[in-house]
């Protein structure tokens, strides 16, 4: 037995012991009885905590409890070894057997280098196959000349390992620049400009896991939310946080966050763009607060045989003071009855009465006060305000003032106004405006942290909707200016962060591509000068250049050539994404089915638990997804489906960069000129 085999055997024995200790921890948690709590409420809470604890101690035999090891020799302490894994495992004495990757000591595993060893003498990575250790790769940081010829091969193999099903965590392959983002303090708002394949989505999810570990008590109270571009994307990333032991994070798209099933209409892109313009925030603010009337008559409150009066000028002072407090419209309105009742009590006291708080409450709830409050400070709801604006040209003109031109106001007005707010046919762009109005009336509660992915595609009004949900919390914003595929896509992260209410932020650029191979990223980068001039091209750092194949289909042969390409791509293990124009889904699904190729459809199969090797993907939902191999059908048609050339080429850029190893392009129509160049 070689020295390497002996060391591998020793590490496997350590893994077996770690598994035994994890089993002991789980058995201990299962033996605790929540019913013995002091009361029913405490018992319910304890039961929930124990259930979460037991779930987090579940062992997955397909993986190992640790993926790395560091040997440290600090100058002021003893030498120690730490095995780094997805969760903490301890022995009977409470000493660590496996250290959670989020623990402070684990930082050195990701960031130590020969120039900055951080007291690390040895960094060890493990090869794994079905839960067993199969290989060891050592890095001697104080003696870098001892590195073997295969150094880095395990890391590359893990990145390139074929996969099917949802996205995996990257705890074993986090790079130093990624780790710095992951471990940024909770108070820091981070904006990540990340090119395709740089791992920005995974970084954002691992940051959420690290924050929940490091600031557990605070975030348990305030909550964490992940916002993604579409349902297919959320299905794709949904397993990452649970695999890291975090099951308390909500996931949403901007539609599910704001829609609540109210969208009933589509509208032209130019109208949707206008509704997403930040000027609409000022228009809505005026529409709400202009509803407050200046009192012209005194408040008269009958009580017994007497009538008590509060002069109009006094009411005007009360109304002005409440409006100037900076509180929400409805909250200020709720204060008005008590303020008016207080002045009535002052009049009673001047007349020699001795009223108490019960009298004040009775006056505040009296019909006379309720009618008066309704006349000067009417109750509003978001649907009613927006219905009036889109139905009444005079109301819109008054609220718009100089912010909107006459032409823009005409664009916003409904051609055939709904008779009532309940019959209104709201659009997707209206959802952000209704949310803005809702916040103007009553403050939207704030979460502790939000991870916002593909943020470049949101309009300013949508960004405001996300930002208000972490007004007292912090944000991790992820995106790529070059992948903006909406007419209102942001051109500047400073602008986007301002709309989110987080002007104070750290902007981090990730441009080293770990996921997308050089052959693919260099081909897709041909589009950058046309669609995103001035934006630097990403660089693939993988030794494997990947594979790029471009096939021109003959007349009437497109579907047959696509089927052939899919058969070739699916011959080896790993996921295959067939990305095509949205309008081609049914035709290609029929062609694949006729050829006997089992596949899923991401335009229909959201929430489907079955993992398909081959997935048929509409171009409109490809963003954020990745596959070992992709077959892209008719690039020109994908680009032409968007409302303008820039957006179309950006959509195509997204589609072309979904491959981890191999990209095959099948086309009958001529390719866009910039891609047709040899």
XYZ file of C-alpha atoms in Angstrom:
678
model
C 0.000 0.000 0.000
C 1.394 3.393 -0.998
C 1.607 6.341 1.384
C -1.258 7.978 -0.538
C -3.447 4.880 -0.205
C -2.687 4.731 3.515
C -3.629 8.378 3.949
C -6.840 7.882 1.985
C -7.751 4.911 4.193
C -7.153 7.014 7.301
C -9.341 9.828 5.989
C -12.115 7.368 5.076
C -12.019 6.021 8.646
C -12.309 9.590 9.910
C -15.335 10.088 7.629
C -16.948 6.923 9.001
C -16.408 8.217 12.552
C -17.886 11.596 11.591
C -20.974 9.842 10.226
C -21.338 7.901 13.459
C -21.124 11.115 15.475
C -23.754 12.771 13.264
C -26.036 9.782 13.839
C -25.499 10.125 17.591
C -26.422 13.848 17.416
C -29.591 13.027 15.506
C -30.607 10.288 17.950
C -30.105 12.709 20.843
C -32.307 15.328 19.140
C -35.003 12.719 18.422
C -35.021 11.643 22.085
C -36.036 15.106 23.308
C -39.740 15.488 24.150
C -41.355 18.837 23.287
C -44.530 17.877 25.194
C -42.698 18.377 28.486
C -42.480 22.136 27.965
C -43.995 24.379 30.646
C -47.000 25.390 28.517
C -48.679 24.626 25.179
C -47.209 27.623 23.348
C -43.680 26.812 24.508
C -44.254 23.181 23.558
C -45.311 24.151 20.048
C -42.269 26.388 19.583
C -39.931 23.744 21.011
C -41.465 21.111 18.739
C -40.834 23.321 15.705
C -37.220 23.952 16.785
C -36.595 20.241 17.374
C -38.108 19.299 14.002
C -35.817 21.787 12.269
C -32.848 20.501 14.255
C -33.573 16.861 13.368
C -33.982 17.738 9.681
C -30.627 19.553 9.687
C -28.914 16.448 11.115
C -30.043 14.196 8.258
C -27.123 12.411 6.596
C -27.031 12.055 2.812
C -25.059 8.907 1.968
C -24.489 10.155 -1.577
C -22.191 12.916 -0.305
C -19.462 13.214 2.305
C -19.698 15.195 5.525
C -16.539 17.092 4.613
C -14.888 18.143 1.357
C -11.625 19.617 2.614
C -9.114 19.895 5.425
C -6.713 22.529 6.630
C -3.682 22.052 8.895
C -2.849 25.244 10.766
C 0.259 26.151 12.776
C -0.305 29.546 14.408
C 2.695 31.269 15.923
C 0.941 31.690 19.276
C -0.791 28.319 19.588
C -0.664 24.582 18.955
C -0.891 22.969 15.521
C -4.424 21.764 14.643
C -6.370 20.044 11.879
C -9.869 21.034 10.781
C -12.086 19.089 8.402
C -14.413 21.504 6.567
C -17.936 20.429 5.634
C -21.507 21.541 4.989
C -22.502 21.378 8.654
C -20.957 21.175 12.113
C -20.436 17.741 13.671
C -19.155 17.300 17.229
C -18.196 14.359 19.435
C -19.570 13.409 22.856
C -17.320 15.968 24.543
C -18.521 18.749 22.269
C -15.239 19.021 20.363
C -15.550 19.610 16.610
C -15.220 16.639 14.287
C -16.318 18.577 11.198
C -16.355 22.384 11.082
C -19.182 24.203 9.291
C -17.912 25.931 6.127
C -19.420 29.171 7.445
C -17.422 29.187 10.691
C -14.669 31.836 10.952
C -11.879 29.226 10.982
C -13.114 27.929 7.603
C -12.306 31.254 5.928
C -8.692 30.141 5.586
C -9.727 27.111 3.519
C -11.044 29.449 0.820
C -8.658 32.398 1.033
C -5.244 31.133 2.155
C -2.500 31.389 -0.476
C 1.299 31.028 -0.576
C 1.554 34.820 -0.340
C -0.949 34.962 2.540
C -1.038 31.510 4.152
C -3.192 32.608 7.143
C -1.286 30.086 9.352
C -2.277 27.243 6.991
C 0.491 24.766 6.195
C -1.639 22.278 4.251
C -4.924 22.557 2.327
C -6.415 19.224 1.338
C -9.269 18.562 -1.089
C -11.057 15.235 -1.449
C -12.380 13.431 -4.498
C -15.763 11.841 -3.831
C -17.847 9.148 -5.515
C -21.215 8.105 -4.055
C -20.288 9.098 -0.543
C -16.819 7.511 -0.487
C -13.480 9.309 -0.610
C -11.658 8.407 -3.826
C -8.776 10.891 -4.082
C -6.672 13.377 -2.158
C -5.058 16.547 -3.452
C -2.708 18.477 -1.150
C -1.497 22.056 -1.383
C 1.515 22.975 0.789
C 1.157 26.717 1.252
C 4.490 27.252 2.998
C 6.261 25.017 0.482
C 4.477 25.668 -2.830
C 7.282 23.888 -4.721
C 5.926 20.606 -3.297
C 2.729 20.905 -5.365
C 2.134 17.831 -7.533
C 1.462 17.943 -11.245
C -2.271 17.316 -10.780
C -2.809 20.311 -8.470
C -6.215 21.831 -9.139
C -7.572 18.778 -10.938
C -10.095 17.916 -8.202
C -11.395 21.477 -8.191
C -11.761 21.470 -11.978
C -13.403 18.032 -11.897
C -15.997 19.218 -9.360
C -16.822 22.307 -11.425
C -17.169 20.253 -14.626
C -18.912 17.241 -13.034
C -22.034 16.338 -15.056
C -25.350 17.045 -13.397
C -29.061 16.591 -13.892
C -31.815 18.158 -11.868
C -31.572 21.352 -9.851
C -28.525 23.499 -9.129
C -25.989 22.185 -6.591
C -24.212 24.097 -3.862
C -20.602 25.192 -4.504
C -19.227 25.060 -0.951
C -16.283 22.923 -2.040
C -15.300 25.191 -4.959
C -15.863 28.742 -3.674
C -13.071 30.992 -4.925
C -11.375 33.716 -2.819
C -13.116 36.630 -4.562
C -16.452 34.834 -4.177
C -15.798 34.112 -0.501
C -15.199 37.802 0.199
C -18.702 38.539 -1.089
C -20.244 35.629 0.809
C -18.772 36.794 4.131
C -19.523 40.525 3.802
C -21.171 41.887 6.950
C -24.954 41.916 7.243
C -24.961 45.715 7.308
C -23.243 45.903 3.909
C -25.339 46.210 0.750
C -23.488 44.269 -1.953
C -24.027 44.660 -5.707
C -22.372 42.003 -7.877
C -21.815 42.650 -11.589
C -21.152 39.103 -12.767
C -20.575 37.860 -16.283
C -21.979 34.458 -17.339
C -20.363 31.543 -15.547
C -18.823 33.573 -12.732
C -21.059 31.928 -10.123
C -22.897 35.060 -9.017
C -26.169 33.244 -8.316
C -24.437 30.587 -6.227
C -22.507 33.318 -4.407
C -25.757 35.093 -3.531
C -27.340 31.908 -2.190
C -24.268 30.992 -0.168
C -24.208 34.530 1.203
C -27.782 34.008 2.430
C -26.695 30.766 4.124
C -23.676 32.464 5.724
C -25.780 35.363 6.999
C -28.317 32.974 8.547
C -25.450 31.181 10.299
C -23.663 34.328 11.486
C -26.718 36.462 12.381
C -29.200 33.713 13.147
C -31.173 35.343 15.962
C -31.664 38.627 14.117
C -32.610 37.056 10.780
C -34.842 34.437 12.399
C -36.967 37.378 13.532
C -36.822 39.545 10.423
C -36.597 36.965 7.630
C -34.652 36.414 4.394
C -36.086 36.469 0.855
C -34.606 35.362 -2.486
C -36.119 37.039 -5.570
C -35.450 35.444 -8.971
C -36.509 36.125 -12.574
C -39.022 33.297 -13.126
C -40.459 30.070 -11.772
C -38.089 27.849 -13.746
C -35.149 29.658 -12.168
C -36.571 29.204 -8.664
C -37.059 25.484 -9.341
C -33.440 25.354 -10.544
C -31.956 26.951 -7.397
C -34.506 25.618 -4.909
C -32.325 22.783 -3.574
C -29.215 24.848 -2.802
C -30.145 26.364 0.551
C -31.806 23.184 1.928
C -28.612 21.282 1.026
C -26.777 23.755 3.244
C -29.225 23.187 6.104
C -31.251 26.391 5.588
C -34.976 25.840 5.037
C -36.336 29.143 6.343
C -35.721 31.261 3.246
C -38.657 32.343 1.090
C -38.353 32.356 -2.709
C -40.350 34.613 -5.047
C -40.345 36.186 -8.480
C -41.208 39.857 -8.867
C -44.592 38.720 -10.217
C -45.451 36.478 -7.261
C -44.167 39.141 -4.881
C -46.490 41.821 -6.273
C -49.167 40.159 -8.393
C -51.433 38.191 -6.026
C -53.365 36.956 -9.081
C -54.536 40.375 -10.242
C -52.882 40.581 -13.699
C -55.532 40.358 -16.386
C -54.135 42.371 -19.309
C -51.103 42.844 -21.539
C -49.972 46.206 -22.878
C -47.415 47.580 -25.384
C -43.778 47.653 -24.295
C -43.603 51.464 -24.476
C -46.548 51.789 -22.069
C -45.031 49.239 -19.692
C -41.715 51.105 -19.839
C -43.430 54.379 -18.972
C -45.239 52.782 -16.039
C -41.858 51.572 -14.771
C -40.344 55.057 -14.934
C -39.339 56.485 -11.523
C -41.276 59.685 -12.285
C -44.434 57.686 -11.593
C -43.469 57.622 -7.892
C -43.949 61.400 -7.701
C -47.189 61.192 -9.690
C -48.633 58.602 -7.303
C -47.488 60.545 -4.248
C -49.382 63.614 -5.463
C -52.435 61.542 -6.370
C -52.623 60.244 -2.807
C -51.866 63.376 -0.803
C -53.896 65.711 -3.009
C -56.936 63.838 -1.696
C -56.575 65.684 1.614
C -58.928 68.709 1.483
C -58.396 72.040 3.224
C -61.170 72.375 5.845
C -63.620 75.195 5.094
C -66.229 74.503 7.771
C -66.000 73.948 11.505
C -66.384 70.514 13.064
C -69.637 70.397 15.057
C -70.102 67.502 17.514
C -73.522 67.147 19.187
C -73.296 65.651 22.681
C -76.354 65.656 24.877
C -78.024 69.091 24.654
C -74.779 70.805 23.721
C -72.935 71.205 20.424
C -69.153 71.497 20.513
C -67.249 73.270 17.752
C -63.684 73.069 16.482
C -63.031 75.999 14.100
C -61.968 75.256 10.535
C -58.630 77.038 10.981
C -57.819 74.801 13.982
C -58.708 71.687 11.982
C -56.523 72.992 9.138
C -53.567 73.283 11.529
C -54.135 69.713 12.774
C -54.378 68.373 9.216
C -51.246 70.250 8.107
C -49.276 68.985 11.111
C -50.285 65.360 10.489
C -49.501 65.611 6.774
C -46.037 67.024 7.563
C -45.081 64.226 9.974
C -43.785 61.941 7.248
C -46.008 59.030 8.227
C -48.096 57.087 5.727
C -51.390 58.519 4.483
C -53.686 56.031 6.225
C -51.649 56.044 9.439
C -51.918 59.834 9.626
C -55.650 59.622 8.852
C -56.114 57.162 11.716
C -54.683 59.806 14.085
C -57.063 62.547 12.974
C -60.232 61.460 14.880
C -58.383 61.379 18.212
C -56.740 64.744 17.528
C -60.121 66.305 16.746
C -61.698 64.647 19.790
C -58.909 66.055 21.962
C -59.799 69.595 20.890
C -63.458 68.900 21.652
C -62.415 67.830 25.166
C -60.474 71.055 25.602
C -63.669 72.976 24.794
C -65.574 70.862 27.310
C -63.004 71.577 30.007
C -63.178 75.314 29.300
C -66.944 75.067 29.815
C -66.412 73.472 33.257
C -66.895 69.799 32.367
C -64.467 67.101 33.496
C -64.332 64.581 30.630
C -62.027 61.553 30.768
C -60.390 59.335 28.153
C -63.609 57.365 27.646
C -65.335 60.549 26.544
C -62.527 61.309 24.087
C -62.808 57.821 22.584
C -66.574 58.202 22.288
C -66.200 61.558 20.523
C -63.539 60.157 18.161
C -65.916 57.328 17.180
C -69.006 59.508 16.905
C -70.852 59.753 13.547
C -70.163 63.508 13.372
C -66.382 63.055 13.612
C -66.389 60.099 11.212
C -68.319 62.113 8.590
C -66.032 65.109 9.022
C -62.851 63.037 8.724
C -64.219 61.390 5.563
C -64.857 64.836 4.058
C -61.366 66.267 4.669
C -59.220 63.111 4.672
C -60.994 60.396 2.656
C -60.095 56.732 2.992
C -58.182 55.435 -0.037
C -57.132 52.093 -1.431
C -54.486 51.418 -4.124
C -56.900 50.070 -6.737
C -59.220 53.048 -6.336
C -56.425 55.602 -6.745
C -54.913 53.942 -9.828
C -58.331 53.313 -11.389
C -59.098 57.023 -11.113
C -55.753 58.035 -12.645
C -56.057 55.725 -15.671
C -59.754 56.636 -16.168
C -59.835 60.403 -15.542
C -57.658 62.654 -17.705
C -58.185 65.608 -15.333
C -57.071 63.580 -12.302
C -53.981 62.327 -14.127
C -53.108 65.827 -15.351
C -53.337 67.214 -11.815
C -51.151 64.466 -10.362
C -48.614 64.547 -13.215
C -47.925 68.300 -13.077
C -44.696 68.778 -15.072
C -43.396 65.228 -14.638
C -45.256 63.751 -17.613
C -45.870 65.286 -21.020
C -49.339 65.412 -22.539
C -48.339 62.588 -24.895
C -47.181 60.423 -21.997
C -50.393 61.075 -20.085
C -52.379 60.017 -23.145
C -50.394 56.753 -23.291
C -51.338 55.943 -19.705
C -55.066 56.599 -19.991
C -57.271 53.601 -20.722
C -59.045 53.689 -24.096
C -62.092 52.085 -22.495
C -62.002 52.753 -18.747
C -63.401 50.080 -16.460
C -66.594 51.215 -14.720
C -65.305 50.218 -11.284
C -61.950 49.425 -9.718
C -63.087 45.836 -9.264
C -63.577 45.447 -13.003
C -60.182 46.966 -13.879
C -57.895 44.881 -16.090
C -54.513 45.450 -14.470
C -51.239 44.787 -16.306
C -47.936 43.479 -14.932
C -46.499 46.998 -14.911
C -49.496 48.148 -12.850
C -48.480 45.750 -10.066
C -45.467 47.833 -9.072
C -47.623 50.975 -9.091
C -50.255 49.357 -6.885
C -47.471 48.297 -4.536
C -46.133 51.865 -4.469
C -49.612 53.108 -3.587
C -49.991 50.451 -0.929
C -46.785 51.698 0.692
C -47.905 55.321 0.445
C -51.028 54.368 2.386
C -49.517 51.926 4.893
C -45.847 51.042 5.281
C -44.795 47.691 3.810
C -42.971 45.624 6.492
C -39.197 45.243 6.095
C -37.247 41.979 5.999
C -33.753 41.479 7.376
C -32.110 40.645 4.044
C -33.059 40.156 0.389
C -31.043 38.443 -2.335
C -32.177 39.892 -5.678
C -30.962 37.986 -8.743
C -31.064 39.186 -12.364
C -31.761 42.645 -10.997
C -30.811 44.356 -14.260
C -34.177 43.346 -15.756
C -36.368 45.172 -13.243
C -37.852 48.592 -13.906
C -37.164 51.442 -11.472
C -40.657 51.037 -9.984
C -40.120 47.286 -9.536
C -36.766 47.994 -7.888
C -38.512 50.404 -5.504
C -40.963 47.610 -4.627
C -38.106 45.275 -3.717
C -36.181 47.982 -1.883
C -39.052 48.898 0.426
C -39.181 45.282 1.573
C -35.713 45.684 3.095
C -35.906 49.365 4.029
C -34.434 48.604 7.456
C -32.484 45.535 6.259
C -29.791 44.940 3.656
C -29.497 43.691 0.085
C -27.384 41.408 -2.049
C -27.984 42.405 -5.678
C -26.830 40.110 -8.476
C -26.892 40.684 -12.203
C -25.148 41.469 -15.463
C -25.794 44.662 -17.405
C -25.080 42.749 -20.630
C -27.903 40.295 -19.871
C -30.619 42.945 -19.530
C -33.484 41.633 -21.670
C -36.325 44.036 -20.923
C -36.898 47.376 -22.662
C -36.470 49.059 -19.254
C -33.302 47.134 -18.253
C -30.934 49.247 -16.192
C -27.791 50.692 -17.757
C -26.135 51.565 -14.439
C -25.830 49.773 -11.109
C -25.617 53.127 -9.336
C -29.043 53.978 -10.753
C -30.455 50.588 -9.786
C -29.126 50.806 -6.225
C -30.578 54.314 -5.872
C -34.014 53.032 -6.875
C -33.581 50.224 -4.337
C -32.909 52.839 -1.670
C -29.337 51.607 -1.113
C -27.056 54.292 -2.534
C -24.418 53.272 0.019
C -23.228 49.942 -1.357
C -20.191 47.916 -2.386
C -19.982 47.182 -6.128
C -18.031 43.997 -6.887
C -17.170 42.843 -10.412
C -16.843 39.106 -11.123
C -15.360 38.538 -14.579
C -13.554 35.204 -14.170
C -15.752 32.512 -15.677
C -15.603 29.177 -13.867
C -18.732 27.617 -15.368
C -18.749 28.652 -19.052
C -15.827 27.324 -21.170
C -13.645 29.581 -23.295
C -14.956 28.387 -26.664
C -18.505 29.297 -25.671
C -17.864 32.591 -23.878
C -15.573 33.907 -26.621
C -18.216 33.170 -29.252
C -21.008 34.813 -27.248
C -18.780 37.811 -26.422
C -18.855 38.787 -30.107
C -22.258 40.299 -29.316
C -20.971 42.636 -26.557
C -19.682 45.549 -28.703
C -23.109 45.798 -30.372
C -25.432 45.277 -27.393
C -23.353 46.564 -24.447
C -20.533 48.793 -25.737
C -17.910 49.555 -23.103
C -18.622 46.468 -21.004
C -15.554 44.240 -20.608
C -15.665 40.707 -21.962
C -15.585 37.883 -19.379
C -12.615 35.532 -19.283
C -12.912 31.767 -18.828
C -10.245 30.456 -16.421
C -10.855 26.751 -17.058
C -8.193 24.642 -18.729
C -10.886 22.757 -20.660
C -11.879 25.071 -23.541
C -15.183 23.258 -24.074
C -16.735 22.538 -27.452
C -18.629 24.725 -29.912
C -20.475 23.289 -32.929
C -22.451 25.363 -35.451
C -24.720 23.431 -37.861
C -26.603 24.871 -40.783
C -29.767 22.874 -41.492
C -30.929 22.301 -45.026
C -34.431 23.154 -46.267
C -37.034 21.291 -44.238
C -34.388 19.561 -42.102
C -34.273 21.829 -39.038
C -36.261 19.611 -36.665
C -34.418 16.460 -37.779
C -31.062 18.166 -37.236
C -32.156 19.334 -33.786
C -33.143 15.769 -32.866
C -29.747 14.506 -34.089
C -27.921 17.144 -32.045
C -29.931 16.241 -28.931
C -29.224 12.529 -29.399
C -25.499 13.259 -29.603
C -25.571 15.609 -26.603
C -27.486 13.145 -24.427
C -25.249 10.171 -25.235
C -23.010 11.037 -22.270
C -24.075 11.669 -18.650
C -25.141 15.197 -17.811
C -27.953 17.629 -18.428
C -28.962 18.850 -21.899
C -30.877 22.063 -22.478
C -32.622 22.558 -25.820
C -33.178 26.311 -25.998
C -35.390 27.633 -28.760
C -37.787 30.474 -29.623
C -40.900 30.359 -27.436
C -43.087 29.805 -30.485
C -41.200 26.617 -31.410
C -41.873 24.710 -28.176
C -44.799 22.567 -29.327
C -43.195 21.696 -32.663
C -39.859 20.678 -31.116
C -41.573 18.752 -28.314
C -43.417 16.722 -30.929
C -40.187 16.079 -32.852
C -38.341 14.906 -29.715
C -41.257 12.702 -28.670
C -41.465 11.152 -32.160
C -37.768 10.276 -31.891
C -38.340 8.632 -28.511
C -36.359 11.234 -26.556
C -37.857 11.707 -23.080
C -37.717 15.326 -22.011
C -39.169 17.950 -19.736
C -40.591 21.338 -20.700
C -39.688 24.351 -18.602
C -42.633 26.312 -19.983
C -44.988 23.781 -18.364
C -43.204 21.679 -15.759
C -42.628 24.160 -12.891
C -42.655 22.207 -9.661
C -42.219 18.857 -11.467
C -40.192 16.592 -9.161
C -38.887 14.390 -11.991
C -35.350 15.093 -13.172
C -35.076 14.947 -16.969
C -31.720 14.682 -18.687
C -33.135 16.665 -21.616
C -35.086 19.852 -20.957
C -36.879 21.894 -23.631
C -36.402 25.540 -22.650
C -38.125 28.635 -24.092
C -35.559 31.361 -24.677
C -37.583 33.724 -22.487
C -37.004 31.619 -19.339
C -33.393 30.494 -19.935
C -31.882 33.226 -17.792
C -30.040 31.934 -14.735
C -30.201 28.284 -15.810
C -27.242 26.117 -16.775
C -26.784 22.751 -18.462
C -23.780 20.544 -19.166
C -24.573 20.780 -22.876
C -26.966 23.032 -24.747
C -28.538 22.872 -28.191
C -29.583 26.357 -29.301
C -32.148 26.475 -32.100
C -32.459 29.413 -34.541
C -30.467 32.209 -32.852
C -31.802 34.799 -35.311
C -35.414 33.963 -34.433
C -34.617 34.181 -30.707
C -33.232 37.691 -31.194
C -36.044 38.769 -33.534
C -38.719 37.866 -30.954
C -37.722 40.846 -28.768
C -39.069 44.394 -29.286
C -35.733 45.917 -30.403
C -32.307 44.848 -31.663
C -30.419 45.559 -28.421
C -32.837 43.542 -26.302
C -32.865 40.734 -28.878
C -29.080 40.409 -28.929
C -28.975 40.479 -25.134
C -31.529 37.678 -25.012
C -29.360 35.722 -27.432
C -26.261 36.386 -25.289
C -28.074 34.874 -22.315
C -29.100 31.809 -24.318
C -25.626 31.176 -25.738
C -23.983 31.227 -22.289
C -26.029 28.484 -20.568
C -23.564 25.667 -21.427
C -21.007 24.350 -18.928
C -19.169 22.109 -21.398
C -20.590 22.133 -24.917
C -22.727 24.377 -27.131
C -24.327 23.215 -30.382
C -26.117 25.740 -32.580
C -28.620 24.498 -35.160
C -30.045 27.031 -37.598
C -31.862 27.276 -40.903
C -32.146 31.075 -40.923
C -28.907 33.058 -41.385
C -27.106 33.785 -38.119
C -26.874 37.383 -36.859
C -24.040 38.993 -38.803
C -21.656 39.317 -35.857
C -21.948 35.559 -35.158
C -21.668 34.502 -38.776
C -18.067 35.689 -39.060
C -15.702 32.707 -39.114
